[in-house]
PDB file of C-alpha atoms in Angstrom:
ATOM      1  CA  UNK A   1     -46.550 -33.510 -24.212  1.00 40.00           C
ATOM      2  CA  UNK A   2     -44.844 -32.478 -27.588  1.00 46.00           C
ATOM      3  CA  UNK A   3     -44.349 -29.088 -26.477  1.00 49.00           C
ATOM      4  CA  UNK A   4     -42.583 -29.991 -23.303  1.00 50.00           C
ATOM      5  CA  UNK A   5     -39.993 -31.988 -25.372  1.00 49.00           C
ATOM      6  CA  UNK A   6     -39.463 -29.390 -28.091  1.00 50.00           C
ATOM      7  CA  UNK A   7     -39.074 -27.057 -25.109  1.00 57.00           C
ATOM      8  CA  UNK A   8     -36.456 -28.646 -23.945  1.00 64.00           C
ATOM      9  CA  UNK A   9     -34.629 -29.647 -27.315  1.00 68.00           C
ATOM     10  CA  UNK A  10     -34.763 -25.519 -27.483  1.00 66.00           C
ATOM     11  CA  UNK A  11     -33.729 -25.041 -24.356  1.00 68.00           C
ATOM     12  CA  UNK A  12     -30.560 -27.817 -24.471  1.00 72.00           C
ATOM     13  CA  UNK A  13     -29.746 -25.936 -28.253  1.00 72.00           C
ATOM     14  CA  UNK A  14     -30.108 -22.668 -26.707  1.00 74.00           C
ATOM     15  CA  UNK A  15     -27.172 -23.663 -23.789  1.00 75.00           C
ATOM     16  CA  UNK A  16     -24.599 -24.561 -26.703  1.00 79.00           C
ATOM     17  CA  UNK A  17     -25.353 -21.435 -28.502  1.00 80.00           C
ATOM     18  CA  UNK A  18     -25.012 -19.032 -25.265  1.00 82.00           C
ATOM     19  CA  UNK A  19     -21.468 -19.742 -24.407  1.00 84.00           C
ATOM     20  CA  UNK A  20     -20.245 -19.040 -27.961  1.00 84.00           C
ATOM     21  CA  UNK A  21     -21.869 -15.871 -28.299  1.00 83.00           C
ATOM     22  CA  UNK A  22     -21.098 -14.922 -25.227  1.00 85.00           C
ATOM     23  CA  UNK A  23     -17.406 -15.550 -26.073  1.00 87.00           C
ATOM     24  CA  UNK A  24     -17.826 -13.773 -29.571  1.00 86.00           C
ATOM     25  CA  UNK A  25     -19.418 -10.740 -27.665  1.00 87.00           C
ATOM     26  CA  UNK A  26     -16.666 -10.562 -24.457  1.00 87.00           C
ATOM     27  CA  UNK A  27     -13.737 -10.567 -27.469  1.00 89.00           C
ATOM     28  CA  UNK A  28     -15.588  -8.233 -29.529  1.00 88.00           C
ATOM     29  CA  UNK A  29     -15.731  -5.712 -26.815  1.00 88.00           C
ATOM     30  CA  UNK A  30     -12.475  -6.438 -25.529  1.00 90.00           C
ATOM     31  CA  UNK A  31     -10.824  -5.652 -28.868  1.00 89.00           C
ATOM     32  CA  UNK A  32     -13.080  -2.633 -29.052  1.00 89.00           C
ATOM     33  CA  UNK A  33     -12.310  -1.442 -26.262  1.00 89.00           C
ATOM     34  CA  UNK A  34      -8.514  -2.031 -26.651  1.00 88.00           C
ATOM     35  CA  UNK A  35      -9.017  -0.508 -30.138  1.00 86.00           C
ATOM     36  CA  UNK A  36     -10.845   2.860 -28.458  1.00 89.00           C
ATOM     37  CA  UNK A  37      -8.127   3.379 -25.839  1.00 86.00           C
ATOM     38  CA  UNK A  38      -5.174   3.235 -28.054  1.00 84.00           C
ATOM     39  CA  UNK A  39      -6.338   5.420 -30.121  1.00 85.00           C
ATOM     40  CA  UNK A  40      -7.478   7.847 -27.669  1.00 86.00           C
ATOM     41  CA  UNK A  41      -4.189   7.391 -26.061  1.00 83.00           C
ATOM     42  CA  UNK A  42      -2.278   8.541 -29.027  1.00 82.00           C
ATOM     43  CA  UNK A  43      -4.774  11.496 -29.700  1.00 84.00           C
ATOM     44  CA  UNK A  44      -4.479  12.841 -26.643  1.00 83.00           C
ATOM     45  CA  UNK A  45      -1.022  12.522 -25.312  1.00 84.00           C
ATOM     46  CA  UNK A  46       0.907  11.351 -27.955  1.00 82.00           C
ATOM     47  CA  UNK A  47       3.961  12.257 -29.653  1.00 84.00           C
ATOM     48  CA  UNK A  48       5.258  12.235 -33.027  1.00 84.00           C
ATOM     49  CA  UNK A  49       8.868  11.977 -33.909  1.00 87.00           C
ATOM     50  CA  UNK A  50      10.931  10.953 -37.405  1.00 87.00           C
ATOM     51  CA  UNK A  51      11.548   7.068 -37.761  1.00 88.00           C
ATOM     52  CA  UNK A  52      13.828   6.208 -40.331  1.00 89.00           C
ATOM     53  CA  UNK A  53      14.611   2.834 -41.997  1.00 88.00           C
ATOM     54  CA  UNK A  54      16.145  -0.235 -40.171  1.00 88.00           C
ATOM     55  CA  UNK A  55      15.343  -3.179 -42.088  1.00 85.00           C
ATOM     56  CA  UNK A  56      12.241  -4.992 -43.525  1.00 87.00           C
ATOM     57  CA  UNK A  57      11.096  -8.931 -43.594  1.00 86.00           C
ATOM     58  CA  UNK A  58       8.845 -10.587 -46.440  1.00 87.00           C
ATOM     59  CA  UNK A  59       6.426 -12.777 -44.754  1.00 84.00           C
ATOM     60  CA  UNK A  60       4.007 -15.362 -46.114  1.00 83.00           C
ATOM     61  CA  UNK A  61       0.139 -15.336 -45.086  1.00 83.00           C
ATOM     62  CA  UNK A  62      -3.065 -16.618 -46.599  1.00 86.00           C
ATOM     63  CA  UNK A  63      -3.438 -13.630 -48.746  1.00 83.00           C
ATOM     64  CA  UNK A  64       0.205 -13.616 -50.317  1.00 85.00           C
ATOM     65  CA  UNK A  65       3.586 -12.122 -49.049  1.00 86.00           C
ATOM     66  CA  UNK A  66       2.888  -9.129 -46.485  1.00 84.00           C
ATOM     67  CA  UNK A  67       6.333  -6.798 -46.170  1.00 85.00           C
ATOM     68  CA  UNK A  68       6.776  -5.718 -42.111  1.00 86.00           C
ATOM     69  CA  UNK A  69       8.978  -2.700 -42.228  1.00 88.00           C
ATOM     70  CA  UNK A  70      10.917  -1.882 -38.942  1.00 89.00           C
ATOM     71  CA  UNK A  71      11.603   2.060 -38.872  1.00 89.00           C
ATOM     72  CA  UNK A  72      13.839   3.380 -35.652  1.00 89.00           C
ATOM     73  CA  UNK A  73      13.031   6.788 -33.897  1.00 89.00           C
ATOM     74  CA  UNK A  74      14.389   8.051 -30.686  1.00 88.00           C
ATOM     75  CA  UNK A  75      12.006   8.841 -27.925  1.00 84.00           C
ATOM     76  CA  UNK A  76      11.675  12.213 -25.852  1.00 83.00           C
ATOM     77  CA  UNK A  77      14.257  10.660 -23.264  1.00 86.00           C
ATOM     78  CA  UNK A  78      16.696   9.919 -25.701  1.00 87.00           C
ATOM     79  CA  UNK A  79      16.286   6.071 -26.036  1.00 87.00           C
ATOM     80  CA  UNK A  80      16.047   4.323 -29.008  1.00 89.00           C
ATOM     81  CA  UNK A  81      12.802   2.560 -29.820  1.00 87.00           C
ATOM     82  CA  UNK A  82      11.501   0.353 -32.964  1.00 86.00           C
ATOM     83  CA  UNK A  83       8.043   0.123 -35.013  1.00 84.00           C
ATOM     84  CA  UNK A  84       6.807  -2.133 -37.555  1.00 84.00           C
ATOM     85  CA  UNK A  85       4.510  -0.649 -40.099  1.00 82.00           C
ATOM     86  CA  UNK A  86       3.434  -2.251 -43.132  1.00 78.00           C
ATOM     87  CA  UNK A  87       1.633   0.250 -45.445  1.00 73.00           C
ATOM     88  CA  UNK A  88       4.699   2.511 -46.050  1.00 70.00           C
ATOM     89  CA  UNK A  89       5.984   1.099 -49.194  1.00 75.00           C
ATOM     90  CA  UNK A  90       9.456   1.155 -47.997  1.00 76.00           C
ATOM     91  CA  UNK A  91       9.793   4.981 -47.449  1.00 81.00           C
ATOM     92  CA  UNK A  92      12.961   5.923 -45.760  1.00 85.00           C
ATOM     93  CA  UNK A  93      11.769   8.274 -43.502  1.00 87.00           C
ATOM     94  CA  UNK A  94       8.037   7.911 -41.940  1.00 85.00           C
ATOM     95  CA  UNK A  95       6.506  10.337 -38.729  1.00 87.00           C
ATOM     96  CA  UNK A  96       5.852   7.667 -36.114  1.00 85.00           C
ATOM     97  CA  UNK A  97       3.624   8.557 -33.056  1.00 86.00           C
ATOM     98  CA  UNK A  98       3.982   7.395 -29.353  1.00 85.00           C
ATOM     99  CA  UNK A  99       2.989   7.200 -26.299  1.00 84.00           C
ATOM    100  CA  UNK A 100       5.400   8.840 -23.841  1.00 84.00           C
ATOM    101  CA  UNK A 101       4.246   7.393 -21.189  1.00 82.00           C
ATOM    102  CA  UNK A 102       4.052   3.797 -22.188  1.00 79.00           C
ATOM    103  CA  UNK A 103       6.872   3.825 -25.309  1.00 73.00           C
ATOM    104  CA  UNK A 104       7.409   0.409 -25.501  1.00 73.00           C
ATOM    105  CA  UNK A 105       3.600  -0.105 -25.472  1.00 74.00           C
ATOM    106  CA  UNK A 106       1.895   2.073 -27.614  1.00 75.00           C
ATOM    107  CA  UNK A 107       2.937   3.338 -31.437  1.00 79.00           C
ATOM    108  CA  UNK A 108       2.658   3.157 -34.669  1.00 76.00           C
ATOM    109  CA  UNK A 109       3.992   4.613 -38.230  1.00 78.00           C
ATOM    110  CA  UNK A 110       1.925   7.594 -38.983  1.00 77.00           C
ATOM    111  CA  UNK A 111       0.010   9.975 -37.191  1.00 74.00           C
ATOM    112  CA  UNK A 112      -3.684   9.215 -38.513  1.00 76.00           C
ATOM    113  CA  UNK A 113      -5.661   7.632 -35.401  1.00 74.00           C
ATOM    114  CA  UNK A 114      -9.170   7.998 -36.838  1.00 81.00           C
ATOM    115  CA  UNK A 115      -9.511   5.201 -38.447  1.00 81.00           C
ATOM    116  CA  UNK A 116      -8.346   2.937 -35.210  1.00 77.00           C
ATOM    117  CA  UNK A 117     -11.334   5.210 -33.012  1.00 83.00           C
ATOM    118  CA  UNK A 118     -14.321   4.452 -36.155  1.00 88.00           C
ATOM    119  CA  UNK A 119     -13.063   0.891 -35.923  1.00 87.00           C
ATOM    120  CA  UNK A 120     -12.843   0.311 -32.224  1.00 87.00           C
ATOM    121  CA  UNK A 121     -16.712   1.691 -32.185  1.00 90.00           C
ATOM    122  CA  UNK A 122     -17.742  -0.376 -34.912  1.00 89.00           C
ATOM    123  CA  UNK A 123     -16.635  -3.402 -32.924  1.00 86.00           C
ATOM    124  CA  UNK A 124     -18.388  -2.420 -29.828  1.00 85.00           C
ATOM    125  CA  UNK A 125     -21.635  -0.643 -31.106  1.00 88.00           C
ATOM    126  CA  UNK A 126     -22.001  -4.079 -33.686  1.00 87.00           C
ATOM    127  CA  UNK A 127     -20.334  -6.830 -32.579  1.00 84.00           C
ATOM    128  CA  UNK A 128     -19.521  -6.029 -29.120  1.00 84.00           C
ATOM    129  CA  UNK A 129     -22.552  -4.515 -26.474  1.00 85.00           C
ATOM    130  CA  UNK A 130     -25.101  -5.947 -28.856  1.00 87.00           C
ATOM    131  CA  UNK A 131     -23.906  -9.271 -29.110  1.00 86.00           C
ATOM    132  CA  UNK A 132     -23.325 -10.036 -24.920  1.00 84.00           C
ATOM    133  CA  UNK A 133     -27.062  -8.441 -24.401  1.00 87.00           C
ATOM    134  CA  UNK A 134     -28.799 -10.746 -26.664  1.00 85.00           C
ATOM    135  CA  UNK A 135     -26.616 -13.562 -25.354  1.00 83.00           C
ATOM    136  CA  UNK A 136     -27.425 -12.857 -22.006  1.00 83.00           C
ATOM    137  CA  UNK A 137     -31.041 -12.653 -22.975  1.00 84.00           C
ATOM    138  CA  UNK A 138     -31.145 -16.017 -24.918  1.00 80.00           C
ATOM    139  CA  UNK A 139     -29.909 -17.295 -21.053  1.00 78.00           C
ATOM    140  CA  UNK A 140     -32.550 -15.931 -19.788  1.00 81.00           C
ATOM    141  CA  UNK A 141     -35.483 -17.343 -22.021  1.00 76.00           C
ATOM    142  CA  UNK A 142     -33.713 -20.615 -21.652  1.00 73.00           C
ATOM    143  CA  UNK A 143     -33.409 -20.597 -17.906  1.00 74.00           C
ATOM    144  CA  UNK A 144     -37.185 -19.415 -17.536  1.00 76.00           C
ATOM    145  CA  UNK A 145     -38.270 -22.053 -20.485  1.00 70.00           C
ATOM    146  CA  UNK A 146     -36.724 -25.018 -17.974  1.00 65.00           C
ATOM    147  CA  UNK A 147     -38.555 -24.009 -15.205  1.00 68.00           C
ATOM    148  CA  UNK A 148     -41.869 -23.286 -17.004  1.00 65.00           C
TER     149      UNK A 148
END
């Protein structure tokens, strides 16, 4: 009789866990994902061009102020286009890369993309894939453990 109840306690405990890691796992691999195609994007297709200088903010966050640099660059049709960078140090002049097909959507101050690609993997060979298997598997066990 004690092992039906425990059984269940698991079971009820193993219902309020599953929806968290599920959640954990599904924004994991979204932001992986995201992470991946951006920077596959820009690899692939996209396009460098000079940004200079516009203006900068000082903003407060948990770790102290955080300086958001906005550098202007015109695009391969001419139009004028903005990104924020905040590891520049101020320079005047910084290479930003874009997408040509998606300017508005998709660039950033520099031309390094490798570090985006490792990242976007990390987040769905660790926290991502992993993460939604075992979650669906913990659904599983309890699902079977009710009706056992």
């Amino acid at each position: 009789m004690r092992a039906g109840i425990a059984g269940g306690v698991a079971s009820v405990v193993v219902w309020f866990c599953v929806p968290a890691l599920a959640a954990c796992g599904c924004l994991s691999t979204m932001s992986g994902r995201r992470l991946v195609r951006a920077a596959w994007v820009l690899r692939t297709r996209g396009v460098a061009a000079e940004g200079r200088l516009e203006s900068f903010r000082v903003i407060s966050t948990e770790n102290g102020p955080l300086t958001r640099y906005v550098y202007a660059y015109t695009d391969a049709r001419g139009a004028r286009r903005e990104c924020v960078g905040t590891d520049t140090g101020g320079a005047a002049w910084v290479r930003v890369l874009y997408d040509p097909a998606d300017p508005d959507g998709g660039s950033q101050v520099g031309t390094g993309t490798a570090g985006m690609l490792v990242f976007g993997v990390v987040l769905l060979l660790v926290g991502g894939i992993p993460v939604l298997v075992g979650s669906a598997g913990a659904a599983v066990v309890a699902v079977t453990s009710a009706f056992v």
